[in-house]
mmCIF file of N, CA and C in Angstrom:
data_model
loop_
_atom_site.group_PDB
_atom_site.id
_atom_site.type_symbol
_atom_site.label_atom_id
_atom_site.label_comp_id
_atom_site.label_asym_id
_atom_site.label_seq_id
_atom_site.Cartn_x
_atom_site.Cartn_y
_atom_site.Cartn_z
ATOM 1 N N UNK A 1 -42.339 -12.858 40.464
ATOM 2 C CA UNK A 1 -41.892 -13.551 39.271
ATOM 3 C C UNK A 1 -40.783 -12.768 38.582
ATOM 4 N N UNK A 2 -40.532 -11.429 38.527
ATOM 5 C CA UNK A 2 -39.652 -10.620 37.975
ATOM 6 C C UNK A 2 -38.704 -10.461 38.437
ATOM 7 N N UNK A 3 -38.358 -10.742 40.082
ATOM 8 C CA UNK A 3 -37.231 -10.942 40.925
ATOM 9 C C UNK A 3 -36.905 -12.451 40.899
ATOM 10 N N UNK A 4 -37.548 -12.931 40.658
ATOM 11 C CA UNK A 4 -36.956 -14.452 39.983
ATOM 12 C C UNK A 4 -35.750 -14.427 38.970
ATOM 13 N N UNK A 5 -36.840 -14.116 37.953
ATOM 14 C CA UNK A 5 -36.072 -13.956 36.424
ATOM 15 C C UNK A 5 -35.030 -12.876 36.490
ATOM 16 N N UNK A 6 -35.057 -12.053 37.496
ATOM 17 C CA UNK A 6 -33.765 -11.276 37.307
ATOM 18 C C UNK A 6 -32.737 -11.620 37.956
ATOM 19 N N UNK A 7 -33.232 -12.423 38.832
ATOM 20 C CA UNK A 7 -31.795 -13.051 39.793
ATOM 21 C C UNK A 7 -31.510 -14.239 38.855
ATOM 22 N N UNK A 8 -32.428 -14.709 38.189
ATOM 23 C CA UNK A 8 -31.724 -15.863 37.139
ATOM 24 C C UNK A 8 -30.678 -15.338 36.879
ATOM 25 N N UNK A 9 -30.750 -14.294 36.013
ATOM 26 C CA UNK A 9 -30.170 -13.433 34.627
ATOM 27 C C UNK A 9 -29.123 -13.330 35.628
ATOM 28 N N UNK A 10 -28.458 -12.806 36.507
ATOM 29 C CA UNK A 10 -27.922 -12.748 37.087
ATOM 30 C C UNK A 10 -26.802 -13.569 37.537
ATOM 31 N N UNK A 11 -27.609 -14.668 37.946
ATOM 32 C CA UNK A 11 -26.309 -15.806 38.230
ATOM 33 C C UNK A 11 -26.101 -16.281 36.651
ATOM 34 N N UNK A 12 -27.002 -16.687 35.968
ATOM 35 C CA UNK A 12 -26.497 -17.173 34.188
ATOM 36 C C UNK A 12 -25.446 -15.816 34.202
ATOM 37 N N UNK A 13 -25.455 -14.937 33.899
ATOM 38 C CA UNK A 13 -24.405 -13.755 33.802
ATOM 39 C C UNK A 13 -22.966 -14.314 34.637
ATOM 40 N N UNK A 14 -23.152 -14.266 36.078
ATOM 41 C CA UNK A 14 -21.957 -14.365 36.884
ATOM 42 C C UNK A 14 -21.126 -15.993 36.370
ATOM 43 N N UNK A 15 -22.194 -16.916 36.626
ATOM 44 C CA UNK A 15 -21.576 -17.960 36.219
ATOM 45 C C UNK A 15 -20.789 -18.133 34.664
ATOM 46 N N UNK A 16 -21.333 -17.807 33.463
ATOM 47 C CA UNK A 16 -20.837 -17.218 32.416
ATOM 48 C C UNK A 16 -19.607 -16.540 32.371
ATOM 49 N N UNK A 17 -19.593 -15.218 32.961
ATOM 50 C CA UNK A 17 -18.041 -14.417 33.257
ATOM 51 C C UNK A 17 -16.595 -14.895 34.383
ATOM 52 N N UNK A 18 -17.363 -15.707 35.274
ATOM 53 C CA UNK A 18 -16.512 -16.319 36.379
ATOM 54 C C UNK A 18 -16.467 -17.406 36.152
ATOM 55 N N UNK A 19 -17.305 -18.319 35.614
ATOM 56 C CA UNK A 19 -16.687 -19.862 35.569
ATOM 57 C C UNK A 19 -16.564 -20.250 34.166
ATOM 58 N N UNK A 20 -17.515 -19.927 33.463
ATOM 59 C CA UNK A 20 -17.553 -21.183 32.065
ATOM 60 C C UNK A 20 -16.505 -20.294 31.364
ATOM 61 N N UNK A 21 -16.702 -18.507 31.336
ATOM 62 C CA UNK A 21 -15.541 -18.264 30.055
ATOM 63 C C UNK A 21 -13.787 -18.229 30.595
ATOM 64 N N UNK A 22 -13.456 -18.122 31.880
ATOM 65 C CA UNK A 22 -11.949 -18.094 31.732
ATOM 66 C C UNK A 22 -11.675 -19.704 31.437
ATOM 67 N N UNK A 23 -12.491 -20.760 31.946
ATOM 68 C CA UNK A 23 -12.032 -21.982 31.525
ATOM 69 C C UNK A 23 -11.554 -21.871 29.985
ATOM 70 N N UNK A 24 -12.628 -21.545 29.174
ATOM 71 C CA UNK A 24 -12.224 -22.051 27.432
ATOM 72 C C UNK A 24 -10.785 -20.815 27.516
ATOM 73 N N UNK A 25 -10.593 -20.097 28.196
ATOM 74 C CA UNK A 25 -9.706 -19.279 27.681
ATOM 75 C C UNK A 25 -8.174 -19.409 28.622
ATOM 76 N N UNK A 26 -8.226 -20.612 29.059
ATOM 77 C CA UNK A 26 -6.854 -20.935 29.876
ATOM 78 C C UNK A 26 -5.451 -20.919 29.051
ATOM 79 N N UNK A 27 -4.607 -20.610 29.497
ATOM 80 C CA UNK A 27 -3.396 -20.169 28.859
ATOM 81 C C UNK A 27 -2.282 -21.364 29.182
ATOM 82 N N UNK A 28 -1.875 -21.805 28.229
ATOM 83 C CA UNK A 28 -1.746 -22.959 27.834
ATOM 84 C C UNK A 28 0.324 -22.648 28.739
ATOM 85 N N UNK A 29 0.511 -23.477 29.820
ATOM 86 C CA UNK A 29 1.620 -23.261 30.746
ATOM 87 C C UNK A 29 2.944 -23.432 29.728
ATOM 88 N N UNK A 30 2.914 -24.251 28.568
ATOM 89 C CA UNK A 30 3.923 -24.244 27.625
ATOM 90 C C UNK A 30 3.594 -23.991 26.719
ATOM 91 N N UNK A 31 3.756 -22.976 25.925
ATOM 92 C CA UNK A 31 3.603 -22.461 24.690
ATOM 93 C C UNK A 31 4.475 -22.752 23.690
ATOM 94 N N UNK A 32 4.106 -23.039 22.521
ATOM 95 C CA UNK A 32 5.511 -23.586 21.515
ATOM 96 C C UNK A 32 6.346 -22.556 20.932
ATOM 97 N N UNK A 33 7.755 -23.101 21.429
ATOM 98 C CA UNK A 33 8.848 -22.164 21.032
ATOM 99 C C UNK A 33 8.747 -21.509 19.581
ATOM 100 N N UNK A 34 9.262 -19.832 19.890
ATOM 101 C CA UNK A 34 9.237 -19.521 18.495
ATOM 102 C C UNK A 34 10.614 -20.095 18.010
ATOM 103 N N UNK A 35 10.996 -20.169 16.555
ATOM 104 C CA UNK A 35 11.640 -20.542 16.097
ATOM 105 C C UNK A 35 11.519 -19.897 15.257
ATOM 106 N N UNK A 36 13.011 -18.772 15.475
ATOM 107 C CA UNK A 36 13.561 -17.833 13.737
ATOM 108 C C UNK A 36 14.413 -18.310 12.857
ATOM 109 N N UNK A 37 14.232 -17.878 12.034
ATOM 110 C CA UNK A 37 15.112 -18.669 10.576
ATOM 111 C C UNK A 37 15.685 -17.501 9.884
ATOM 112 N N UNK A 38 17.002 -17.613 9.208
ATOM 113 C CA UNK A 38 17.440 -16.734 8.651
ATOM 114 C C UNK A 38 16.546 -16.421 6.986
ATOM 115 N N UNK A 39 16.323 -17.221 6.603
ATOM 116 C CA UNK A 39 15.420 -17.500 5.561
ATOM 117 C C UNK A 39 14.394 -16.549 5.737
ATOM 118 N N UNK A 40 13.584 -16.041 6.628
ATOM 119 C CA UNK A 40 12.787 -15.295 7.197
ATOM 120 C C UNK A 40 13.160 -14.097 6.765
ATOM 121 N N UNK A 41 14.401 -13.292 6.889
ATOM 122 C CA UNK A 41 14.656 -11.666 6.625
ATOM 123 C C UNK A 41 15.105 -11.985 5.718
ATOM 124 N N UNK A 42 15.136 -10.227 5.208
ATOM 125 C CA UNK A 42 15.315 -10.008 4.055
ATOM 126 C C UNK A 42 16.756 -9.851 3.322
ATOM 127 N N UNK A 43 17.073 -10.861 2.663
ATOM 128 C CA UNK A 43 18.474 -10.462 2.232
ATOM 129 C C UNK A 43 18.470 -9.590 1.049
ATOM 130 N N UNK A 44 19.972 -9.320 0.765
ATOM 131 C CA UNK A 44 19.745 -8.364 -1.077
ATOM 132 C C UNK A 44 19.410 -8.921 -1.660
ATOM 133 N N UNK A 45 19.018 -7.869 -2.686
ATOM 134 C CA UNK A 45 18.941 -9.152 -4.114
ATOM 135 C C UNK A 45 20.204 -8.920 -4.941
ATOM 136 N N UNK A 46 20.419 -9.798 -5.482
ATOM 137 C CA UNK A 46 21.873 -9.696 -6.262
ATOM 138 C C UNK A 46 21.518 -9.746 -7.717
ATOM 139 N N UNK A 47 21.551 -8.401 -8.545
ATOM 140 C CA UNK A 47 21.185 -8.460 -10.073
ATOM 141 C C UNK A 47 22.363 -8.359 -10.408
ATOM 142 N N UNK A 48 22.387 -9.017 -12.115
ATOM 143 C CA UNK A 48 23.207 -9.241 -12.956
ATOM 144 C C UNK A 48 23.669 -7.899 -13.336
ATOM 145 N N UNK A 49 24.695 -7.777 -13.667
ATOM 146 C CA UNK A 49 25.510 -6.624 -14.331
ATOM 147 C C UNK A 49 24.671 -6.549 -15.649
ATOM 148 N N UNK A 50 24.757 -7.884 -16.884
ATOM 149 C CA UNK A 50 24.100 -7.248 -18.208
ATOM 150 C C UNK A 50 22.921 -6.822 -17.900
ATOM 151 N N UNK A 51 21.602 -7.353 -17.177
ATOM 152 C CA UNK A 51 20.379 -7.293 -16.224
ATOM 153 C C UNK A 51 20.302 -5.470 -16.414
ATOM 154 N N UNK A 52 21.210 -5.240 -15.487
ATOM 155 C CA UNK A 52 21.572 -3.973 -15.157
ATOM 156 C C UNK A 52 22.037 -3.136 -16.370
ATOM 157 N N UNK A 53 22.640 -3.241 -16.696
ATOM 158 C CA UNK A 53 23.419 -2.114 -17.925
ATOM 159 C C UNK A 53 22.015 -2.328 -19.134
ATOM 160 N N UNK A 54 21.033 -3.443 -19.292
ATOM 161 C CA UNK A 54 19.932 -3.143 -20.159
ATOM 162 C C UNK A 54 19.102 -2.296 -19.448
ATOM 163 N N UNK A 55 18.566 -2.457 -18.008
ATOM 164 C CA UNK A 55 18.169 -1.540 -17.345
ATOM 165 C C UNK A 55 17.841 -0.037 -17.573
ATOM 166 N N UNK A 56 19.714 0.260 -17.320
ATOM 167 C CA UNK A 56 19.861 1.364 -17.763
ATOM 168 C C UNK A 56 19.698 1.701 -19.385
ATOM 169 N N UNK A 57 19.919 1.352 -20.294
ATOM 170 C CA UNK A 57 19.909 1.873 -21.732
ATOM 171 C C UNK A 57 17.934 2.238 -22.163
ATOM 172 N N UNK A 58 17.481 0.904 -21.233
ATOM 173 C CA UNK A 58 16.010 1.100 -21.064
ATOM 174 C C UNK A 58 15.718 2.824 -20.624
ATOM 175 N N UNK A 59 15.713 2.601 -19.351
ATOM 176 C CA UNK A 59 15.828 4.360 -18.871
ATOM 177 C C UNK A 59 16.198 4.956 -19.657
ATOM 178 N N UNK A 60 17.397 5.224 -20.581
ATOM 179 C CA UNK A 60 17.840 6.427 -20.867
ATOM 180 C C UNK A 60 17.037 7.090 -22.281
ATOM 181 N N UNK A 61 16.552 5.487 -22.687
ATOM 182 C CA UNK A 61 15.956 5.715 -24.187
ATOM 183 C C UNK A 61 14.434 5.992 -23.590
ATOM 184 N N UNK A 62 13.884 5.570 -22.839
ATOM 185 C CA UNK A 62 12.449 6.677 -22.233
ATOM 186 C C UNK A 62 12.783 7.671 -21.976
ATOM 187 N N UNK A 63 13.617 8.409 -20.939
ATOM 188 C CA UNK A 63 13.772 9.667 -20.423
ATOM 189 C C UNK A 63 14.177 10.249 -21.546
ATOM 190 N N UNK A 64 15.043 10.239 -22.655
ATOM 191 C CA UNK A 64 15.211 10.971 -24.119
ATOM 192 C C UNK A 64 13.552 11.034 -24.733
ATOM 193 N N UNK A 65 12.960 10.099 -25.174
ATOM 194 C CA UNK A 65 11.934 10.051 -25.465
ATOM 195 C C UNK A 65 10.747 11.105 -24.891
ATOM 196 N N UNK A 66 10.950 10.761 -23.626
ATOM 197 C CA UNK A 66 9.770 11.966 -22.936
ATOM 198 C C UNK A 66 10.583 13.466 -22.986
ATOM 199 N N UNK A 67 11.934 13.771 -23.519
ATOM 200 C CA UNK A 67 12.071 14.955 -23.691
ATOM 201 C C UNK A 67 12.094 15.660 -24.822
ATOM 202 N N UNK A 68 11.837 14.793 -25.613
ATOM 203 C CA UNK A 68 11.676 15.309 -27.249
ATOM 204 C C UNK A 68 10.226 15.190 -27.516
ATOM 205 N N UNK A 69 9.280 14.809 -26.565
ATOM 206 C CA UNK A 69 8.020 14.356 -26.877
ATOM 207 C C UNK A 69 7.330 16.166 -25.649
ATOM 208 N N UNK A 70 8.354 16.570 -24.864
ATOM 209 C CA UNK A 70 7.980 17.792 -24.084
ATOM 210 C C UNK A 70 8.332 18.747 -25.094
ATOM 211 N N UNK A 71 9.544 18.650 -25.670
ATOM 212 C CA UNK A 71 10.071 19.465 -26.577
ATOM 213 C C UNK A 71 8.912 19.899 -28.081
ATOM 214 N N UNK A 72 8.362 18.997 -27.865
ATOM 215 C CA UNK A 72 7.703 18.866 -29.160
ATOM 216 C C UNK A 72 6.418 19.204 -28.748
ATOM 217 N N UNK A 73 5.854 18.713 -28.073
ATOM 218 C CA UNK A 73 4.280 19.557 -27.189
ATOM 219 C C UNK A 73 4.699 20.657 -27.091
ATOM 220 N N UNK A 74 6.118 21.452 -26.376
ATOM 221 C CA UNK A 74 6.159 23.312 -25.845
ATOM 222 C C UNK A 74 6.065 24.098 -27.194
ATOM 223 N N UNK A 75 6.803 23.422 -28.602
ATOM 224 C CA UNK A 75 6.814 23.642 -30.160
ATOM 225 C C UNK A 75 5.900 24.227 -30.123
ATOM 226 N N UNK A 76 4.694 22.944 -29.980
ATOM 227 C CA UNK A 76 3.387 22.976 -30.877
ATOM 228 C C UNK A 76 2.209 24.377 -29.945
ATOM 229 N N UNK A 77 2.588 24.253 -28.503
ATOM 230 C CA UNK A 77 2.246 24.959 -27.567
ATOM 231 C C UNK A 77 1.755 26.536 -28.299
ATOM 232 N N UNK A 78 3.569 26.633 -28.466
ATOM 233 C CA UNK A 78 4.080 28.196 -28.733
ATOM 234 C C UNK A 78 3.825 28.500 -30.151
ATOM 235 N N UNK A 79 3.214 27.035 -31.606
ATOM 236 C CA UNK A 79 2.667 27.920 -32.433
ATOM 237 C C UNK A 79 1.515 27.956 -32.198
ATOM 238 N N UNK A 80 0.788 27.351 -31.750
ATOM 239 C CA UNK A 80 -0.771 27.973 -30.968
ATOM 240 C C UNK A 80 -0.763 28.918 -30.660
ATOM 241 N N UNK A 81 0.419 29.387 -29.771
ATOM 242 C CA UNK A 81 0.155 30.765 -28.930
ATOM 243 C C UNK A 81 0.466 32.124 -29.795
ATOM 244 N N UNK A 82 1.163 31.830 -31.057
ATOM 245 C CA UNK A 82 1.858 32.698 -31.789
ATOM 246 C C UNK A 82 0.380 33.413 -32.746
ATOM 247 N N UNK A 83 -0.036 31.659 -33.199
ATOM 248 C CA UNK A 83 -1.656 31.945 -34.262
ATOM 249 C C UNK A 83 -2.696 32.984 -33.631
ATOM 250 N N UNK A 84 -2.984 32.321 -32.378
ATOM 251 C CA UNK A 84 -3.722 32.801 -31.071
ATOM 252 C C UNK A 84 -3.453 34.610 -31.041
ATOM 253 N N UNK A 85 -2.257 34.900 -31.248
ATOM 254 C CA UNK A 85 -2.069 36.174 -30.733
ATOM 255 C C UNK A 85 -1.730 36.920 -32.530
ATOM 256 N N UNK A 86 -1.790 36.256 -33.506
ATOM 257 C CA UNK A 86 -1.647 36.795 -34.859
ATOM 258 C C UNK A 86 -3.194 37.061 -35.231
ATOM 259 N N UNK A 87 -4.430 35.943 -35.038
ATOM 260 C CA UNK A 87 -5.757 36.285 -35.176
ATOM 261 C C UNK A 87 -6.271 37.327 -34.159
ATOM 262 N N UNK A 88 -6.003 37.290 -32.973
ATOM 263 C CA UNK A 88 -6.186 38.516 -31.727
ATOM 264 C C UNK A 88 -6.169 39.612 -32.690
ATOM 265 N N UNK A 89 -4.695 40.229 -33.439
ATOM 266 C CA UNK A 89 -4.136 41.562 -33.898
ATOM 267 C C UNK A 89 -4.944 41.536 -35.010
ATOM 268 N N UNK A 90 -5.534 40.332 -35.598
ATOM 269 C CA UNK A 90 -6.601 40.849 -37.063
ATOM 270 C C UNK A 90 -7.980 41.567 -36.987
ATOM 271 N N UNK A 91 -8.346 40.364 -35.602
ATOM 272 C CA UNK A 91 -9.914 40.875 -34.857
ATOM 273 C C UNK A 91 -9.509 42.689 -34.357
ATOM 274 N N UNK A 92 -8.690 43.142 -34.000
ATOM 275 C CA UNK A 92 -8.436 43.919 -33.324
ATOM 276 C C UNK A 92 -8.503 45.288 -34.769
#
């Protein structure tokens, strides 16, 4: 009975890998043309000059901003560090 069922398993197996699955997986003799489009890649983008020149005034007024805002943290830094080292010389 166990050499039965294993020779089943067997042909269900072979028949499975050799007949039923390359059928569903036949490769179709005309395949549909690709078709590229220029639309597809990437062209530039074309920004406006005013676009642009606000752009920039944007940038320049952050990057000023974050350097008076560093300027002003290293300030506050260095009178910390000044207090820091004036209470040191009292304890001392």
């Amino acid at each position: 009975m166990n050499d039965l069922l294993f020779y089943l398993t067997i042909l269900a197996l072979l028949y499975y890998f050799f007949y039923y699955r390359p059928h569903s997986k036949l490769i179709n003799p005309n395949p549909p043309k690709l078709t590229h489009s220029q639309f597809t890649q990437t062209e530039p983008t074309q920004i406006d000059n005013s676009e642009l020149a606000e752009l920039k005034i944007k940038n320049q007024t952050l990057t000023t901003k974050l350097e008076t805002n560093q300027q002003d943290y290293q300030s506050r830094i260095n009178e910390k560090q000044t207090q820091i080292t004036n209470l040191q010389d009292q304890l001392r």
